Amino acid sequence: MQFPGVGIHAAAAARARRAPGPAGAQRTPEGRRVHSLDDSRRPERLLVRGPWTLWDDLESVGTVPQQAGTRKCSLWAKGAVGDWWLAQVFNGRPFRQVMGFNADEKGRCLRDEAASKLPGRAGLYPLVDWGWGRQQVEDYLLARFGVHWPKSYCTFCCFPVSMGALPAHLERMRAHPDIAGEVLRLEYTAMSLNPNAKLYGRRTLLEFFDRARPRDRACLEAFERELDMPWALYHVRRLFLVSADGGRRPVMRSTGRVDIGRPQQLARRLISVSERHRVDVEHDPVFGRARAWVHPRGTAWPMAEELFATAPARVIDKQDKNFKPEWEALTSGSTAQLPLA
């Protein structure tokens, strides 16, 4: 694309790093830090990533994208950032925003219209108006450029299974085993801290790979290389609280590092201490995780959960606001203790 020759206004913005962040970082109305990477009618470079990506954020807190509810991952990484830039440029003036949803994604148009909060914005969906579905778009691009244009999405996207694209997604994983290894580590880390954090809702990415198949084995070997790094022993607590009207509040979490070392060393320590104190402990001898349930999750809200788990040392210490008084109010110090923290 010859942008410099036609004077198209091209801009790039992204999430800024967690505090303190880069110089020049600004905030969205919700207080989120964003950073303008480029803003010009004569762009000279293509920016592959910003200072802080969705992957960085997920990895730092030890979780994966969620299928339930709205696509918070997309809103976090793209929607809020784009809206921030548009608000700066148009400042409430009417404008049209062209979206690339195709005719197979009419539901996304409705959700886009419902989620839009920018004054003066009108969403346009030309592919839907033309009746062009994904296949027709791909056929056009192949005829126009002479190459097959694969679907663009995050390597760790949780939606291929719900969109019927899982077989093609797994084939792309097998074609790029190093990427598969990274995503497997992201999911494994998240599931170490929360067994329910499976990438595909009820199914894990790991279960789709069979070591007996050469291409799958390459992905699993890449996963093992990803795990060959410092690990940490984490103390994880969660609160499942209800509001005054009885509705369920967002789950609160506290995560903190207790120790750092090699996975085998940390697992032996956790298993030994847990067994001495008659606390249930699990161990994955294949990939190394150990997890001890100090206070297992119940079945009725409100409830608390507490565990210790080993995982790759990529997760930061993080505690939700007001977690400590809420924890003390619910548990009243009644949870079991392990001499680890």
PDB file of N, CA, C and O in Angstrom, residues 220-264:
ATOM      1  N   LEU A 220       4.324 -30.545  21.255  1.00  0.00           N
ATOM      2  CA  LEU A 220       4.527 -30.877  22.665  1.00  0.00           C
ATOM      3  C   LEU A 220       5.983 -30.676  23.075  1.00  0.00           C
ATOM      4  O   LEU A 220       6.259 -30.257  24.205  1.00  0.00           O
ATOM      5  N   GLU A 221       6.909 -30.953  22.172  1.00  0.00           N
ATOM      6  CA  GLU A 221       8.321 -30.711  22.480  1.00  0.00           C
ATOM      7  C   GLU A 221       8.589 -29.211  22.610  1.00  0.00           C
ATOM      8  O   GLU A 221       9.375 -28.779  23.460  1.00  0.00           O
ATOM      9  N   ALA A 222       7.920 -28.413  21.775  1.00  0.00           N
ATOM     10  CA  ALA A 222       8.047 -26.957  21.895  1.00  0.00           C
ATOM     11  C   ALA A 222       7.468 -26.492  23.235  1.00  0.00           C
ATOM     12  O   ALA A 222       8.016 -25.579  23.878  1.00  0.00           O
ATOM     13  N   PHE A 223       6.369 -27.096  23.662  1.00  0.00           N
ATOM     14  CA  PHE A 223       5.769 -26.795  24.958  1.00  0.00           C
ATOM     15  C   PHE A 223       6.757 -27.100  26.088  1.00  0.00           C
ATOM     16  O   PHE A 223       6.942 -26.294  27.010  1.00  0.00           O
ATOM     17  N   GLU A 224       7.419 -28.230  26.016  1.00  0.00           N
ATOM     18  CA  GLU A 224       8.386 -28.601  27.049  1.00  0.00           C
ATOM     19  C   GLU A 224       9.554 -27.615  27.080  1.00  0.00           C
ATOM     20  O   GLU A 224      10.072 -27.289  28.159  1.00  0.00           O
ATOM     21  N   ARG A 225       9.950 -27.125  25.921  1.00  0.00           N
ATOM     22  CA  ARG A 225      11.020 -26.107  25.903  1.00  0.00           C
ATOM     23  C   ARG A 225      10.549 -24.824  26.564  1.00  0.00           C
ATOM     24  O   ARG A 225      11.317 -24.134  27.248  1.00  0.00           O
ATOM     25  N   GLU A 226       9.282 -24.484  26.352  1.00  0.00           N
ATOM     26  CA  GLU A 226       8.726 -23.283  26.983  1.00  0.00           C
ATOM     27  C   GLU A 226       8.701 -23.411  28.509  1.00  0.00           C
ATOM     28  O   GLU A 226       8.841 -22.417  29.224  1.00  0.00           O
ATOM     29  N   LEU A 227       8.511 -24.627  28.997  1.00  0.00           N
ATOM     30  CA  LEU A 227       8.455 -24.852  30.439  1.00  0.00           C
ATOM     31  C   LEU A 227       9.832 -24.872  31.081  1.00  0.00           C
ATOM     32  O   LEU A 227       9.935 -24.838  32.326  1.00  0.00           O
ATOM     33  N   ASP A 228      10.880 -24.936  30.268  1.00  0.00           N
ATOM     34  CA  ASP A 228      12.248 -24.977  30.790  1.00  0.00           C
ATOM     35  C   ASP A 228      12.692 -23.563  31.134  1.00  0.00           C
ATOM     36  O   ASP A 228      13.444 -22.909  30.412  1.00  0.00           O
ATOM     37  N   MET A 229      12.218 -23.088  32.272  1.00  0.00           N
ATOM     38  CA  MET A 229      12.437 -21.723  32.722  1.00  0.00           C
ATOM     39  C   MET A 229      12.240 -21.703  34.238  1.00  0.00           C
ATOM     40  O   MET A 229      11.783 -22.690  34.816  1.00  0.00           O
ATOM     41  N   PRO A 230      12.570 -20.616  34.910  1.00  0.00           N
ATOM     42  CA  PRO A 230      12.269 -20.541  36.343  1.00  0.00           C
ATOM     43  C   PRO A 230      10.770 -20.662  36.606  1.00  0.00           C
ATOM     44  O   PRO A 230       9.953 -20.110  35.868  1.00  0.00           O
ATOM     45  N   TRP A 231      10.438 -21.391  37.668  1.00  0.00           N
ATOM     46  CA  TRP A 231       9.052 -21.518  38.106  1.00  0.00           C
ATOM     47  C   TRP A 231       8.883 -20.813  39.441  1.00  0.00           C
ATOM     48  O   TRP A 231       9.867 -20.439  40.081  1.00  0.00           O
ATOM     49  N   ALA A 232       7.638 -20.637  39.831  1.00  0.00           N
ATOM     50  CA  ALA A 232       7.340 -20.028  41.121  1.00  0.00           C
ATOM     51  C   ALA A 232       6.280 -20.851  41.845  1.00  0.00           C
ATOM     52  O   ALA A 232       5.487 -21.568  41.222  1.00  0.00           O
ATOM     53  N   LEU A 233       6.300 -20.739  43.151  1.00  0.00           N
ATOM     54  CA  LEU A 233       5.235 -21.279  43.993  1.00  0.00           C
ATOM     55  C   LEU A 233       4.316 -20.111  44.323  1.00  0.00           C
ATOM     56  O   LEU A 233       4.767 -19.098  44.875  1.00  0.00           O
ATOM     57  N   TYR A 234       3.048 -20.242  43.965  1.00  0.00           N
ATOM     58  CA  TYR A 234       2.086 -19.155  44.127  1.00  0.00           C
ATOM     59  C   TYR A 234       1.059 -19.473  45.206  1.00  0.00           C
ATOM     60  O   TYR A 234       0.621 -20.622  45.358  1.00  0.00           O
ATOM     61  N   HIS A 235       0.664 -18.435  45.924  1.00  0.00           N
ATOM     62  CA  HIS A 235      -0.432 -18.498  46.882  1.00  0.00           C
ATOM     63  C   HIS A 235      -1.616 -17.788  46.243  1.00  0.00           C
ATOM     64  O   HIS A 235      -1.534 -16.594  45.932  1.00  0.00           O
ATOM     65  N   VAL A 236      -2.697 -18.513  46.014  1.00  0.00           N
ATOM     66  CA  VAL A 236      -3.851 -17.977  45.287  1.00  0.00           C
ATOM     67  C   VAL A 236      -5.091 -18.067  46.164  1.00  0.00           C
ATOM     68  O   VAL A 236      -5.394 -19.118  46.734  1.00  0.00           O
ATOM     69  N   ARG A 237      -5.804 -16.957  46.266  1.00  0.00           N
ATOM     70  CA  ARG A 237      -7.072 -16.933  46.993  1.00  0.00           C
ATOM     71  C   ARG A 237      -8.140 -16.266  46.117  1.00  0.00           C
ATOM     72  O   ARG A 237      -7.842 -15.314  45.396  1.00  0.00           O
ATOM     73  N   ARG A 238      -9.360 -16.763  46.212  1.00  0.00           N
ATOM     74  CA  ARG A 238     -10.479 -16.180  45.459  1.00  0.00           C
ATOM     75  C   ARG A 238     -11.680 -16.015  46.376  1.00  0.00           C
ATOM     76  O   ARG A 238     -11.903 -16.813  47.286  1.00  0.00           O
ATOM     77  N   LEU A 239     -12.449 -14.987  46.066  1.00  0.00           N
ATOM     78  CA  LEU A 239     -13.688 -14.718  46.775  1.00  0.00           C
ATOM     79  C   LEU A 239     -14.846 -14.682  45.788  1.00  0.00           C
ATOM     80  O   LEU A 239     -14.779 -14.002  44.756  1.00  0.00           O
ATOM     81  N   PHE A 240     -15.898 -15.403  46.103  1.00  0.00           N
ATOM     82  CA  PHE A 240     -17.108 -15.436  45.290  1.00  0.00           C
ATOM     83  C   PHE A 240     -18.217 -14.826  46.147  1.00  0.00           C
ATOM     84  O   PHE A 240     -18.830 -15.502  46.971  1.00  0.00           O
ATOM     85  N   LEU A 241     -18.447 -13.528  45.965  1.00  0.00           N
ATOM     86  CA  LEU A 241     -19.318 -12.771  46.849  1.00  0.00           C
ATOM     87  C   LEU A 241     -20.635 -12.398  46.165  1.00  0.00           C
ATOM     88  O   LEU A 241     -20.742 -12.432  44.931  1.00  0.00           O
ATOM     89  N   VAL A 242     -21.601 -12.029  46.979  1.00  0.00           N
ATOM     90  CA  VAL A 242     -22.897 -11.590  46.461  1.00  0.00           C
ATOM     91  C   VAL A 242     -23.134 -10.146  46.894  1.00  0.00           C
ATOM     92  O   VAL A 242     -22.622  -9.689  47.918  1.00  0.00           O
ATOM     93  N   SER A 243     -23.894  -9.439  46.098  1.00  0.00           N
ATOM     94  CA  SER A 243     -24.226  -8.045  46.400  1.00  0.00           C
ATOM     95  C   SER A 243     -25.420  -7.988  47.348  1.00  0.00           C
ATOM     96  O   SER A 243     -26.004  -9.019  47.714  1.00  0.00           O
ATOM     97  N   ALA A 244     -25.799  -6.784  47.728  1.00  0.00           N
ATOM     98  CA  ALA A 244     -26.892  -6.603  48.685  1.00  0.00           C
ATOM     99  C   ALA A 244     -28.211  -7.168  48.159  1.00  0.00           C
ATOM    100  O   ALA A 244     -29.060  -7.628  48.933  1.00  0.00           O
ATOM    101  N   ASP A 245     -28.393  -7.147  46.825  1.00  0.00           N
ATOM    102  CA  ASP A 245     -29.635  -7.664  46.249  1.00  0.00           C
ATOM    103  C   ASP A 245     -29.565  -9.151  45.927  1.00  0.00           C
ATOM    104  O   ASP A 245     -30.478  -9.707  45.322  1.00  0.00           O
ATOM    105  N   GLY A 246     -28.459  -9.790  46.322  1.00  0.00           N
ATOM    106  CA  GLY A 246     -28.330 -11.228  46.114  1.00  0.00           C
ATOM    107  C   GLY A 246     -27.656 -11.629  44.818  1.00  0.00           C
ATOM    108  O   GLY A 246     -27.418 -12.823  44.585  1.00  0.00           O
ATOM    109  N   GLY A 247     -27.338 -10.667  43.969  1.00  0.00           N
ATOM    110  CA  GLY A 247     -26.670 -10.992  42.710  1.00  0.00           C
ATOM    111  C   GLY A 247     -25.197 -11.315  42.923  1.00  0.00           C
ATOM    112  O   GLY A 247     -24.577 -10.880  43.901  1.00  0.00           O
ATOM    113  N   ARG A 248     -24.647 -12.066  42.014  1.00  0.00           N
ATOM    114  CA  ARG A 248     -23.242 -12.457  42.119  1.00  0.00           C
ATOM    115  C   ARG A 248     -22.323 -11.316  41.680  1.00  0.00           C
ATOM    116  O   ARG A 248     -22.503 -10.741  40.610  1.00  0.00           O
ATOM    117  N   ARG A 249     -21.350 -11.007  42.522  1.00  0.00           N
ATOM    118  CA  ARG A 249     -20.364  -9.985  42.192  1.00  0.00           C
ATOM    119  C   ARG A 249     -19.219 -10.600  41.390  1.00  0.00           C
ATOM    120  O   ARG A 249     -19.029 -11.820  41.403  1.00  0.00           O
ATOM    121  N   PRO A 250     -18.435  -9.778  40.668  1.00  0.00           N
ATOM    122  CA  PRO A 250     -17.256 -10.316  39.975  1.00  0.00           C
ATOM    123  C   PRO A 250     -16.320 -10.990  40.971  1.00  0.00           C
ATOM    124  O   PRO A 250     -16.140 -10.515  42.098  1.00  0.00           O
ATOM    125  N   VAL A 251     -15.750 -12.117  40.553  1.00  0.00           N
ATOM    126  CA  VAL A 251     -14.851 -12.864  41.433  1.00  0.00           C
ATOM    127  C   VAL A 251     -13.626 -12.004  41.752  1.00  0.00           C
ATOM    128  O   VAL A 251     -13.052 -11.361  40.873  1.00  0.00           O
ATOM    129  N   MET A 252     -13.233 -11.994  43.020  1.00  0.00           N
ATOM    130  CA  MET A 252     -12.042 -11.264  43.460  1.00  0.00           C
ATOM    131  C   MET A 252     -10.897 -12.251  43.656  1.00  0.00           C
ATOM    132  O   MET A 252     -11.115 -13.399  44.064  1.00  0.00           O
ATOM    133  N   ARG A 253      -9.657 -11.784  43.365  1.00  0.00           N
ATOM    134  CA  ARG A 253      -8.520 -12.700  43.448  1.00  0.00           C
ATOM    135  C   ARG A 253      -7.305 -12.018  44.045  1.00  0.00           C
ATOM    136  O   ARG A 253      -7.077 -10.819  43.856  1.00  0.00           O
ATOM    137  N   SER A 254      -6.529 -12.807  44.757  1.00  0.00           N
ATOM    138  CA  SER A 254      -5.231 -12.384  45.279  1.00  0.00           C
ATOM    139  C   SER A 254      -4.214 -13.447  44.884  1.00  0.00           C
ATOM    140  O   SER A 254      -4.413 -14.639  45.145  1.00  0.00           O
ATOM    141  N   THR A 255      -3.133 -13.022  44.228  1.00  0.00           N
ATOM    142  CA  THR A 255      -2.078 -13.935  43.806  1.00  0.00           C
ATOM    143  C   THR A 255      -0.739 -13.384  44.255  1.00  0.00           C
ATOM    144  O   THR A 255      -0.436 -12.204  44.026  1.00  0.00           O
ATOM    145  N   GLY A 256       0.060 -14.217  44.883  1.00  0.00           N
ATOM    146  CA  GLY A 256       1.372 -13.776  45.342  1.00  0.00           C
ATOM    147  C   GLY A 256       2.405 -14.883  45.233  1.00  0.00           C
ATOM    148  O   GLY A 256       2.109 -16.054  45.485  1.00  0.00           O
ATOM    149  N   ARG A 257       3.631 -14.505  44.852  1.00  0.00           N
ATOM    150  CA  ARG A 257       4.727 -15.472  44.805  1.00  0.00           C
ATOM    151  C   ARG A 257       5.225 -15.778  46.212  1.00  0.00           C
ATOM    152  O   ARG A 257       5.457 -14.872  47.012  1.00  0.00           O
ATOM    153  N   VAL A 258       5.440 -17.062  46.473  1.00  0.00           N
ATOM    154  CA  VAL A 258       5.974 -17.502  47.751  1.00  0.00           C
ATOM    155  C   VAL A 258       7.447 -17.879  47.617  1.00  0.00           C
ATOM    156  O   VAL A 258       8.251 -17.626  48.508  1.00  0.00           O
ATOM    157  N   ASP A 259       7.788 -18.499  46.493  1.00  0.00           N
ATOM    158  CA  ASP A 259       9.148 -18.972  46.284  1.00  0.00           C
ATOM    159  C   ASP A 259       9.389 -19.058  44.784  1.00  0.00           C
ATOM    160  O   ASP A 259       8.443 -19.031  43.982  1.00  0.00           O
ATOM    161  N   ILE A 260      10.652 -19.149  44.405  1.00  0.00           N
ATOM    162  CA  ILE A 260      11.012 -19.300  43.004  1.00  0.00           C
ATOM    163  C   ILE A 260      12.116 -20.343  42.890  1.00  0.00           C
ATOM    164  O   ILE A 260      12.948 -20.468  43.805  1.00  0.00           O
ATOM    165  N   GLY A 261      12.107 -21.137  41.824  1.00  0.00           N
ATOM    166  CA  GLY A 261      13.105 -22.195  41.671  1.00  0.00           C
ATOM    167  C   GLY A 261      12.792 -23.056  40.461  1.00  0.00           C
ATOM    168  O   GLY A 261      12.097 -22.635  39.542  1.00  0.00           O
ATOM    169  N   ARG A 262      13.301 -24.288  40.489  1.00  0.00           N
ATOM    170  CA  ARG A 262      13.014 -25.239  39.418  1.00  0.00           C
ATOM    171  C   ARG A 262      11.711 -25.969  39.742  1.00  0.00           C
ATOM    172  O   ARG A 262      11.356 -26.147  40.918  1.00  0.00           O
ATOM    173  N   PRO A 263      10.984 -26.420  38.728  1.00  0.00           N
ATOM    174  CA  PRO A 263       9.674 -27.030  38.994  1.00  0.00           C
ATOM    175  C   PRO A 263       9.728 -28.250  39.912  1.00  0.00           C
ATOM    176  O   PRO A 263       8.875 -28.419  40.789  1.00  0.00           O
ATOM    177  N   GLN A 264      10.737 -29.111  39.725  1.00  0.00           N
ATOM    178  CA  GLN A 264      10.817 -30.318  40.554  1.00  0.00           C
ATOM    179  C   GLN A 264      11.059 -29.960  42.020  1.00  0.00           C
ATOM    180  O   GLN A 264      10.464 -30.537  42.934  1.00  0.00           O
TER     181      GLN A 264
END
